[in-house]
Amino acid sequence: MKHYKQYINGQFVDSKATSVIEILNPCTEVVISTISTGTVEDADNALEAAQAAQPAWEALPAIQRAAFLHKMADVIRENRVFLAETLSKEQAKVIGLAQVEIDVTADYFDYNAGWARRIEGEIIQSDREKEHIYLHKVPIGVAVGICPWNFPFFVMARKVAASLITGNTCVIKPSSEAPNTIMEFADFIQKINLPAGVLNFVCGAGRTVGNALSKSPITGIISLTGSVGAGQKVISAAAENITKVSLELGGKAPAIVCADANMELALNAIVSSKVIFSGQVCNCAERVYVQDSIYDEFVDKLTKKMSKVTIEDALTGTNADMSSLVSQSQLDKITEMVEFAKKEGAEVLVGGKQPNQFDRGYFYEPTILTNVSQQSEIIQEEVFGPVLPVMKFGTLDEAIALSNDCQFGLTSSIFSENYNNIMHATNSLHFGETYVNREHFEAIQGFHAGWKKSGVGGADGKHGMEEYLHTRVVYAKYY
Ligand SMILES: NC(=O)C1=CN([C@@H]2O[C@H](COP(=O)(O)OP(=O)(O)OC[C@H]3O[C@@H](n4cnc5c(N)ncnc54)[C@H](OP(=O)(O)O)[C@@H]3O)[C@@H](O)[C@H]2O)C=CC1
Ligand SMILES: O=C(O)[C@@H](O)[C@@H]1OC[C@H](O)[C@H]1O
């Protein structure tokens, strides 16, 4: 069984921690690898390596930094199948989706390399004679990236690519649930001669290693993708040094289906936005509001489609729609939420239990719930699993109000063929992203940003890259 060492200052090194974390294949519950629980010393060593490497890395012309990002994309593509299989095994992502994640990650490095000649400052007219006001975009210094388990490889790239192209150096902490694919990548990048210390990978528990990375005065920005709880802990750790944070946290995406919607399109988009990676995606549809005149027909068709969703072993299956949840704790959480909803009066139209064809693993059937209320837990709290509560609404304003009645503000969607409905909704929904007549999934050139408890700042596109830059203003007087 493989044990992944820490990757610090261009070398794999043992942690002084004596205990390890076992990584399971969720479909088989078999231990497939181990990582160190990590220590504060590991975190400090990685940060010191990144700090030492940063000035020379910043001094490199951006186009030379971009060349390293292209090399990262190349090594990913050279090992795309192995990486996809590694990803599928460590988190039960169906192999087809795992391959998409690997391939999109390679594209992400190439895309961000494209900023090399487009990191732009400004020269502003002064009110004074013989003076120029320069706005320079400069790197922050050392960036820390703390990753989730659900799209670990892509989310790692979201942090690494933007950090490195802008002249920062980086320390990544993978999730303790899914570190393997990231650590295999660390092995591959040894071959691209990246200067030591520019990119470091430190495994270990978030409450120790993640906390040490977040509270260190060396850290210039912390980019966390994960739960609201972890985000709150990172903010309090960052408070010590007023360190910049960029947080991608939980979501509770509403999908609004108007009477004039293309029903087949809405049904397919919502089902795919629910079963992708077994619903363990922050932008997934987490609740559906259907206009009352089409409610019965829509719910009937939605139930039929969800009952046809296929569930198999992520790696050996015939690329089914979904597979096991990532862990026993996720399975327990989702089971508890559905049982509690049933106690509150919810009706289970399909699913609501573990499938009986598996004797191991953390599988849960795709589930539709009705007869739920707006204040119920299943409507207000993130499930992060294949469970979809459905409610009806009268007017579009009512649907918008129901959608906005939420502590989260990450993604949302509306399905309508009426331009005015669409414009009214997209101007009134309080979410960082709104999808119109399509599935819930963002683009790498967009801006994945959470409002409210869904986060601070964002990732992707020009603005995601700029998260890793300071603006330095120079008032240049001359005579
Ligand atoms: N907005 C988005 O794009 C995404 C949001 N999420 C949200 O994350 C949750 C599930 O993902 P999950 O990985 O379990 O989230 P967690 O919050 O449990 O973990 C996310 C990362 O934070 C680390 N961490 C935990 N506690 C701390 C701490 N005190 N200080 C620093 N780092 C810490 C974890 O380390 P360790 O694993 O070792 O504990 C992990 O690497 C869901 O709520 C989901 O909505 C997930 C993915 C994307
Ligand atoms: O991590 C998440 O859940 C989301 O950010 C997810 O990760 C990769 C996809 O692009 C996003 O939907």
Coordinates of C-alpha atoms and ligand atoms in Angstrom, one line a residue:
M1 CA 0.0 0.0 0.0
K2 CA 1.3 3.5 -0.9
H3 CA 2.2 6.0 1.7
Y4 CA 2.4 9.6 0.4
K5 CA 5.2 11.7 2.0
Q6 CA 5.1 15.4 2.3
Y7 CA 6.4 17.3 -0.8
I8 CA 8.4 20.3 0.6
N9 CA 11.1 22.4 -1.1
G10 CA 11.2 20.1 -4.2
Q11 CA 11.6 16.8 -2.2
F12 CA 9.4 14.1 -0.7
V13 CA 10.2 14.1 3.0
D14 CA 8.8 12.1 6.0
S15 CA 6.7 13.9 8.5
K16 CA 7.8 13.6 12.1
A17 CA 4.2 12.7 12.9
T18 CA 4.0 9.1 14.0
S19 CA 0.4 8.4 13.0
V20 CA -1.2 8.1 9.6
I21 CA -4.6 8.7 8.0
E22 CA -5.9 5.8 6.0
I23 CA -7.5 6.6 2.6
L24 CA -10.3 4.2 1.7
N25 CA -11.8 3.3 -1.7
P26 CA -15.4 4.2 -0.8
C27 CA -17.0 1.6 -3.0
T28 CA -15.1 -1.3 -1.4
E29 CA -14.2 0.2 2.0
V30 CA -10.6 -1.1 1.4
V31 CA -7.7 1.0 2.6
I32 CA -5.7 2.0 -0.6
S33 CA -3.1 4.4 0.8
T34 CA -2.0 6.4 3.8
I35 CA -0.8 9.9 4.4
S36 CA 0.7 11.5 7.5
T37 CA -1.5 13.2 10.0
G38 CA 1.1 16.0 9.6
T39 CA 2.6 18.4 12.0
V40 CA 2.8 22.2 12.5
E41 CA 6.5 21.8 11.7
D42 CA 5.5 20.3 8.3
A43 CA 3.4 23.4 7.6
D44 CA 6.1 25.8 8.8
N45 CA 8.8 24.0 6.7
A46 CA 6.6 24.3 3.6
L47 CA 5.8 27.9 4.2
E48 CA 9.5 28.8 4.8
A49 CA 10.4 27.0 1.5
A50 CA 7.7 28.9 -0.4
Q51 CA 8.8 32.2 1.2
A52 CA 12.4 31.6 0.2
A53 CA 11.5 30.7 -3.4
Q54 CA 9.0 33.6 -3.9
P55 CA 11.3 36.5 -4.8
A56 CA 13.1 34.6 -7.6
W57 CA 9.8 33.2 -8.8
E58 CA 8.2 36.7 -8.9
A59 CA 11.3 38.0 -10.7
L60 CA 10.8 35.5 -13.6
P61 CA 9.0 37.1 -16.5
A62 CA 5.4 35.9 -16.4
I63 CA 5.8 34.1 -19.7
Q64 CA 8.5 31.9 -18.2
R65 CA 6.2 31.1 -15.3
A66 CA 3.5 30.3 -17.8
A67 CA 5.8 27.8 -19.5
F68 CA 5.8 25.8 -16.2
L69 CA 2.0 25.8 -16.2
H70 CA 2.0 24.4 -19.7
K71 CA 4.4 21.7 -18.6
M72 CA 2.0 20.8 -15.7
A73 CA -0.8 20.5 -18.3
D74 CA 1.5 18.3 -20.3
V75 CA 2.3 15.9 -17.5
I76 CA -1.3 15.6 -16.6
R77 CA -2.2 14.7 -20.2
E78 CA 0.6 12.2 -20.4
N79 CA -0.8 10.5 -17.3
R80 CA -4.5 11.3 -17.7
V81 CA -5.8 7.7 -17.5
F82 CA -3.7 6.8 -14.4
L83 CA -4.8 10.0 -12.7
A84 CA -8.4 9.4 -13.5
E85 CA -8.3 5.9 -12.1
T86 CA -6.5 7.2 -9.0
L87 CA -9.2 9.8 -8.6
S88 CA -12.0 7.3 -9.1
K89 CA -10.6 4.9 -6.6
E90 CA -10.0 7.4 -3.8
Q91 CA -13.5 9.1 -3.9
A92 CA -15.9 6.9 -5.9
K93 CA -16.2 9.3 -8.8
V94 CA -17.5 7.4 -11.8
I95 CA -14.6 6.9 -14.2
G96 CA -16.1 9.0 -17.0
L97 CA -16.5 12.1 -14.7
A98 CA -13.0 11.4 -13.1
Q99 CA -11.5 11.6 -16.6
V100 CA -13.3 14.9 -17.3
E101 CA -11.9 16.3 -14.1
I102 CA -8.4 15.3 -15.0
D103 CA -8.7 16.7 -18.6
V104 CA -10.3 20.0 -17.5
T105 CA -7.5 20.4 -15.0
A106 CA -5.0 20.2 -17.7
D107 CA -7.0 22.8 -19.7
Y108 CA -7.1 25.0 -16.5
F109 CA -3.3 25.2 -16.3
D110 CA -3.1 26.1 -20.0
Y111 CA -5.9 28.6 -19.6
N112 CA -4.2 30.4 -16.7
A113 CA -0.9 30.4 -18.5
G114 CA -2.6 32.6 -21.0
W115 CA -2.7 35.4 -18.4
A116 CA 1.1 35.8 -18.7
R117 CA 0.9 38.8 -21.0
R118 CA -2.4 40.1 -19.8
I119 CA -1.8 40.9 -16.1
E120 CA -2.5 44.6 -16.6
G121 CA -2.0 47.7 -14.5
E122 CA -3.3 51.2 -15.2
I123 CA -1.9 54.8 -15.5
I124 CA -4.4 57.3 -14.2
Q125 CA -4.4 61.0 -14.9
S126 CA -3.4 63.1 -11.9
D127 CA -5.0 66.3 -10.8
R128 CA -1.5 67.7 -10.4
E129 CA 0.9 68.8 -13.1
K130 CA 3.8 66.5 -14.0
E131 CA 2.5 63.6 -12.1
H132 CA 1.4 60.1 -13.1
I133 CA -0.6 57.7 -11.0
Y134 CA 0.4 54.2 -11.6
L135 CA -1.6 51.2 -10.5
H136 CA 0.7 48.1 -10.5
K137 CA -0.6 44.6 -10.1
V138 CA 1.9 42.7 -7.9
P139 CA 1.9 39.2 -6.3
I140 CA 0.9 38.8 -2.7
G141 CA 3.7 36.5 -1.7
V142 CA 2.9 33.0 -0.4
A143 CA -0.5 31.5 -1.2
V144 CA -2.0 28.6 0.8
G145 CA -4.5 26.4 -0.9
I146 CA -6.7 24.1 1.2
C147 CA -8.7 21.6 -0.9
P148 CA -12.0 19.7 -0.5
W149 CA -12.5 16.0 -1.3
N150 CA -15.1 16.4 -4.0
F151 CA -13.2 17.8 -7.0
P152 CA -9.8 17.7 -5.3
F153 CA -7.6 17.7 -8.4
F154 CA -9.4 20.5 -10.2
V155 CA -9.8 22.6 -7.1
M156 CA -6.1 22.2 -6.4
A157 CA -5.4 23.5 -9.9
R158 CA -7.8 26.5 -9.3
K159 CA -5.4 27.5 -6.5
V160 CA -2.0 26.5 -7.9
A161 CA -2.5 27.9 -11.4
A162 CA -3.7 31.3 -10.3
S163 CA -1.1 31.6 -7.6
L164 CA 1.9 30.7 -9.8
I165 CA 1.1 32.7 -12.9
T166 CA 0.8 35.8 -10.8
G167 CA 4.2 35.3 -9.2
N168 CA 3.2 33.8 -5.9
T169 CA 4.6 30.6 -4.5
C170 CA 2.2 28.0 -3.1
V171 CA 1.5 25.5 -0.3
I172 CA -1.3 23.0 -0.9
K173 CA -3.1 21.0 1.7
P174 CA -5.2 18.2 0.2
S175 CA -8.3 17.0 1.9
S176 CA -7.6 14.0 4.2
E177 CA -10.4 12.2 2.4
A178 CA -8.9 12.5 -1.1
P179 CA -5.2 13.3 -1.3
N180 CA -4.0 10.6 -3.6
T181 CA -4.4 12.2 -7.1
I182 CA -2.9 15.5 -5.8
M183 CA 0.1 13.7 -4.4
E184 CA 0.7 11.7 -7.6
F185 CA 0.7 15.0 -9.3
A186 CA 3.5 16.2 -6.9
D187 CA 5.5 13.2 -8.1
F188 CA 5.0 14.1 -11.7
I189 CA 6.0 17.7 -11.4
Q190 CA 9.4 16.7 -10.1
K191 CA 10.1 16.0 -13.7
I192 CA 9.4 19.6 -14.9
N193 CA 12.3 21.2 -13.0
L194 CA 10.0 23.6 -11.2
P195 CA 12.3 25.6 -8.9
A196 CA 12.4 24.1 -5.4
G197 CA 9.9 25.7 -3.0
V198 CA 7.6 27.2 -5.6
L199 CA 5.0 24.5 -5.1
N200 CA 4.7 22.4 -1.9
F201 CA 2.2 19.8 -0.9
V202 CA 1.5 19.1 2.8
C203 CA -0.9 16.4 3.9
G204 CA -2.5 16.3 7.3
A205 CA -5.6 17.2 9.4
G206 CA -7.2 20.5 8.7
R207 CA -7.5 21.3 12.4
T208 CA -3.7 21.1 12.8
V209 CA -1.9 21.4 9.5
G210 CA -4.6 23.6 7.9
N211 CA -4.8 25.7 11.0
A212 CA -1.0 26.2 11.1
L213 CA -1.0 27.2 7.4
S214 CA -3.8 29.7 8.1
K215 CA -2.4 31.5 11.1
S216 CA 1.2 31.8 10.0
P217 CA 2.5 35.3 9.3
I218 CA 4.3 34.0 6.2
T219 CA 0.9 33.3 4.5
G220 CA -0.3 36.1 2.3
I221 CA -3.6 34.6 1.1
I222 CA -5.5 31.5 2.2
S223 CA -7.8 30.0 -0.5
L224 CA -10.0 27.4 1.1
T225 CA -12.7 25.3 -0.7
G226 CA -14.8 23.4 1.8
S227 CA -17.5 23.7 4.4
V228 CA -18.8 26.8 6.1
G229 CA -17.4 25.5 9.3
A230 CA -13.9 25.2 7.9
G231 CA -14.2 28.6 6.3
Q232 CA -15.2 30.1 9.7
K233 CA -12.2 28.5 11.3
V234 CA -9.9 29.8 8.6
I235 CA -11.2 33.3 9.0
S236 CA -10.5 33.2 12.8
A237 CA -7.0 31.8 12.2
A238 CA -6.4 34.4 9.5
A239 CA -7.5 37.2 11.8
E240 CA -4.3 37.0 13.8
N241 CA -2.3 38.5 10.9
I242 CA -5.2 40.0 8.9
T243 CA -4.4 37.5 6.2
K244 CA -6.5 37.7 3.0
V245 CA -8.9 34.9 2.6
S246 CA -10.7 33.5 -0.5
L247 CA -13.4 31.1 0.5
E248 CA -15.5 28.7 -1.7
L249 CA -17.9 27.2 0.8
G250 CA -21.3 25.4 0.9
G251 CA -24.3 26.0 -1.3
K252 CA -28.1 25.3 -1.4
A253 CA -28.9 26.0 -5.1
P254 CA -32.5 26.6 -6.0
A255 CA -33.8 25.6 -9.4
I256 CA -36.9 27.6 -10.4
V257 CA -39.1 25.9 -13.1
C258 CA -41.7 28.3 -14.6
A259 CA -44.9 27.1 -16.3
D260 CA -43.5 28.3 -19.6
A261 CA -40.3 26.3 -19.3
N262 CA -39.1 23.7 -21.8
M263 CA -40.0 20.9 -19.4
E264 CA -37.8 18.2 -20.9
L265 CA -34.8 20.5 -20.9
A266 CA -35.5 21.5 -17.3
L267 CA -36.0 17.9 -16.2
N268 CA -32.7 16.7 -17.8
A269 CA -30.7 19.7 -16.5
I270 CA -32.0 19.3 -13.0
V271 CA -31.4 15.5 -12.8
S272 CA -27.9 15.9 -14.2
S273 CA -27.3 18.8 -11.7
K274 CA -28.3 16.4 -8.9
V275 CA -26.7 13.1 -9.6
I276 CA -23.3 14.4 -10.8
F277 CA -20.8 12.9 -8.4
S278 CA -23.8 11.7 -6.3
G279 CA -24.8 15.2 -5.6
Q280 CA -21.6 16.0 -3.8
V281 CA -21.0 19.2 -5.7
C282 CA -21.3 22.7 -4.3
N283 CA -23.2 24.0 -7.3
C284 CA -25.7 21.1 -7.4
A285 CA -29.4 21.7 -7.5
E286 CA -30.4 21.3 -3.8
R287 CA -34.1 22.3 -4.0
V288 CA -36.6 22.7 -6.9
Y289 CA -39.5 25.2 -7.0
V290 CA -42.1 24.4 -9.7
Q291 CA -44.9 26.6 -10.8
D292 CA -48.2 25.2 -9.5
S293 CA -49.9 24.7 -12.9
I294 CA -47.2 22.3 -14.1
Y295 CA -46.3 20.9 -10.7
D296 CA -48.0 17.5 -10.9
E297 CA -46.7 16.7 -14.4
F298 CA -43.2 17.9 -13.6
V299 CA -42.9 15.9 -10.4
D300 CA -44.2 12.8 -12.1
K301 CA -41.7 13.1 -14.9
L302 CA -38.9 14.0 -12.5
T303 CA -39.6 11.0 -10.4
K304 CA -39.6 8.7 -13.4
K305 CA -36.2 10.1 -14.6
M306 CA -34.6 9.8 -11.1
S307 CA -35.8 6.2 -10.8
K308 CA -33.8 5.4 -14.0
V309 CA -30.5 6.8 -12.6
T310 CA -27.9 4.1 -12.6
I311 CA -25.6 3.4 -9.6
E312 CA -22.5 1.2 -9.8
D313 CA -18.9 0.8 -8.6
A314 CA -17.2 4.0 -9.7
L315 CA -14.2 2.2 -11.4
T316 CA -15.5 -1.2 -12.5
G317 CA -19.0 -0.1 -13.3
T318 CA -20.2 0.6 -16.9
N319 CA -19.7 4.3 -16.2
A320 CA -23.0 4.6 -14.4
D321 CA -24.6 8.0 -13.5
M322 CA -23.4 7.8 -9.9
S323 CA -21.7 5.7 -7.4
S324 CA -21.0 5.6 -3.7
L325 CA -20.8 8.6 -1.4
V326 CA -17.3 9.5 -0.3
S327 CA -17.5 8.3 3.2
Q328 CA -19.6 6.6 6.0
S329 CA -20.0 10.0 7.6
Q330 CA -21.5 11.5 4.5
L331 CA -23.9 8.5 4.2
D332 CA -24.9 8.9 7.8
K333 CA -25.5 12.6 7.4
I334 CA -27.7 12.2 4.3
T335 CA -29.6 9.3 5.9
E336 CA -30.3 11.4 9.0
M337 CA -31.4 14.4 7.0
V338 CA -33.9 12.3 4.9
E339 CA -35.2 10.5 8.0
F340 CA -35.7 13.8 9.8
A341 CA -37.5 15.2 6.7
K342 CA -39.8 12.2 6.8
K343 CA -40.5 12.8 10.5
E344 CA -41.5 16.4 9.5
G345 CA -44.0 15.0 7.0
A346 CA -41.9 14.7 3.8
E347 CA -43.1 12.1 1.3
V348 CA -40.4 10.0 -0.5
L349 CA -41.4 9.5 -4.1
V350 CA -38.3 7.6 -5.1
G351 CA -35.1 6.5 -3.2
G352 CA -34.8 7.5 0.4
K353 CA -32.6 4.5 1.3
Q354 CA -29.4 2.6 0.6
P355 CA -29.6 0.4 -2.5
N356 CA -29.7 -3.3 -1.7
Q357 CA -27.4 -4.5 -4.5
F358 CA -24.2 -3.5 -2.7
D359 CA -22.8 -5.4 0.4
R360 CA -20.1 -2.7 0.9
G361 CA -19.6 0.9 0.2
Y362 CA -21.6 4.1 1.1
F363 CA -24.3 4.1 -1.6
Y364 CA -27.5 6.1 -1.4
E365 CA -30.3 6.0 -3.9
P366 CA -31.3 9.2 -5.8
T367 CA -34.2 10.6 -3.9
I368 CA -37.1 12.9 -4.5
L369 CA -39.0 14.4 -1.5
T370 CA -42.3 16.3 -1.6
N371 CA -44.6 17.7 1.0
V372 CA -41.8 19.7 2.5
S373 CA -41.9 23.3 3.9
Q374 CA -39.8 26.3 3.3
Q375 CA -38.4 26.3 6.8
S376 CA -37.7 22.6 6.9
E377 CA -34.1 21.5 7.4
I378 CA -34.1 19.7 4.0
I379 CA -34.9 23.0 2.3
Q380 CA -32.6 25.2 4.4
E381 CA -29.5 23.1 5.0
E382 CA -27.1 21.8 2.4
V383 CA -27.4 18.0 1.8
F384 CA -24.4 17.5 -0.5
G385 CA -25.9 14.3 -1.7
P386 CA -28.4 12.8 -4.2
V387 CA -31.5 14.2 -2.5
L388 CA -33.9 16.7 -4.1
P389 CA -36.9 18.3 -2.2
V390 CA -39.5 19.8 -4.5
M391 CA -42.0 22.6 -3.7
K392 CA -44.6 24.5 -5.7
F393 CA -45.0 28.2 -6.2
G394 CA -47.6 30.6 -7.5
T395 CA -45.9 33.7 -8.9
L396 CA -42.3 34.2 -10.0
D397 CA -41.8 36.8 -7.3
E398 CA -42.8 34.1 -4.8
A399 CA -40.2 31.7 -6.2
I400 CA -37.5 34.3 -6.1
A401 CA -38.4 35.1 -2.4
L402 CA -38.3 31.4 -1.5
S403 CA -35.0 31.0 -3.3
N404 CA -33.4 34.0 -1.6
D405 CA -34.7 32.8 1.8
C406 CA -31.4 31.0 2.4
Q407 CA -28.1 31.4 4.3
F408 CA -26.2 30.4 1.2
G409 CA -25.6 32.3 -2.0
L410 CA -23.5 30.2 -4.4
T411 CA -25.5 29.0 -7.4
S412 CA -29.1 29.1 -8.7
S413 CA -31.1 28.4 -11.8
I414 CA -34.2 29.4 -13.7
F415 CA -36.0 27.5 -16.4
S416 CA -38.3 29.7 -18.5
E417 CA -38.9 30.6 -22.2
N418 CA -40.0 34.1 -21.2
Y419 CA -37.3 36.8 -21.5
N420 CA -38.9 39.0 -18.9
N421 CA -39.1 36.2 -16.4
I422 CA -35.4 35.4 -17.0
M423 CA -34.2 39.0 -16.7
H424 CA -36.4 39.6 -13.6
A425 CA -35.1 36.5 -11.9
T426 CA -31.4 36.9 -12.8
N427 CA -31.6 40.5 -11.5
S428 CA -33.3 39.5 -8.3
L429 CA -31.7 36.2 -7.2
H430 CA -29.0 36.7 -4.4
F431 CA -26.5 34.2 -5.7
G432 CA -23.0 34.4 -7.1
E433 CA -24.0 32.4 -10.2
T434 CA -27.4 31.9 -12.0
Y435 CA -27.8 29.3 -14.7
V436 CA -30.5 30.0 -17.3
N437 CA -32.1 27.0 -19.1
R438 CA -29.0 24.8 -18.5
E439 CA -27.4 22.5 -16.0
H440 CA -25.6 23.8 -12.9
F441 CA -21.9 23.9 -13.9
E442 CA -19.6 26.8 -14.2
A443 CA -17.0 27.6 -16.9
I444 CA -13.2 28.0 -16.2
Q445 CA -13.3 31.5 -17.8
G446 CA -16.2 32.6 -15.5
F447 CA -16.1 33.5 -11.9
H448 CA -17.1 31.0 -9.3
A449 CA -18.0 33.2 -6.3
G450 CA -20.2 32.6 -3.3
W451 CA -22.3 35.2 -1.6
K452 CA -23.5 35.2 2.0
K453 CA -22.3 32.0 3.8
S454 CA -21.1 30.5 0.5
G455 CA -17.9 32.4 0.7
V456 CA -15.7 35.4 0.1
G457 CA -14.0 36.2 -3.2
G458 CA -14.0 33.7 -6.0
A459 CA -12.1 31.5 -8.5
D460 CA -11.8 31.2 -12.2
G461 CA -11.4 33.6 -15.1
K462 CA -9.7 37.0 -14.9
H463 CA -11.2 37.9 -11.4
G464 CA -10.2 34.5 -10.0
M465 CA -6.6 35.2 -11.1
E466 CA -6.7 38.7 -9.7
E467 CA -7.5 37.3 -6.2
Y468 CA -3.8 36.5 -6.0
L469 CA -2.6 40.1 -6.7
H470 CA -2.2 43.2 -4.7
T471 CA -2.6 46.6 -6.3
R472 CA 0.3 49.0 -5.6
V473 CA -0.4 52.6 -6.4
V474 CA 2.6 55.0 -7.2
Y475 CA 2.2 58.8 -7.3
A476 CA 5.1 59.7 -9.5
K477 CA 5.8 63.5 -9.4
Y478 CA 8.5 64.9 -11.7
Y479 CA 9.9 68.4 -12.4
Ligands
LIG1 N1 -18.0 26.2 -2.8 C1 -17.3 25.2 -3.3 O1 -16.8 25.3 -4.5 C2 -17.2 23.9 -2.6 C3 -17.8 23.7 -1.3 N2 -17.6 22.5 -0.6 C4 -18.2 22.3 0.7 O2 -17.4 21.6 1.6 C5 -18.1 20.6 2.3 C6 -17.6 19.2 2.0 O3 -16.3 19.2 1.6 P1 -15.2 18.9 2.7 O4 -13.9 18.6 2.1 O5 -15.7 17.8 3.6 O6 -15.1 20.2 3.6 P2 -14.3 20.4 4.9 O7 -14.7 21.7 5.3 O8 -14.5 19.3 5.9 O9 -12.8 20.3 4.5 C7 -12.3 21.2 3.5 C8 -10.8 21.4 3.7 O10 -10.7 22.2 4.8 C9 -9.7 21.5 5.7 N3 -10.0 22.0 7.1 C10 -10.9 21.5 7.9 N4 -10.9 22.2 9.1 C11 -9.9 23.1 8.9 C12 -9.4 24.2 9.8 N5 -9.8 24.4 11.0 N6 -8.4 25.0 9.3 C13 -8.0 24.8 8.0 N7 -8.4 23.8 7.2 C14 -9.4 23.0 7.7 C15 -10.0 20.1 5.5 O11 -8.9 19.3 6.0 P3 -9.2 17.8 6.4 O12 -9.8 17.1 5.2 O13 -7.9 17.2 6.7 O14 -10.1 17.9 7.6 C16 -10.1 20.0 4.0 O15 -8.8 20.0 3.4 C17 -19.5 20.8 1.8 O16 -20.2 21.7 2.7 C18 -19.5 21.5 0.5 O17 -20.5 22.3 0.2 C19 -16.9 21.5 -1.1 C20 -16.4 21.6 -2.4 C21 -16.5 22.8 -3.2
LIG2 O1 -15.8 22.0 -5.5 C1 -17.0 22.2 -5.9 O2 -17.9 21.5 -5.5 C2 -17.2 23.0 -7.0 O3 -16.4 24.2 -7.1 C3 -17.0 22.2 -8.2 O4 -15.6 21.8 -8.3 C4 -15.3 21.7 -9.6 C5 -16.5 22.2 -10.4 O5 -16.1 23.0 -11.4 C6 -17.4 22.8 -9.4 O6 -18.7 22.7 -9.7

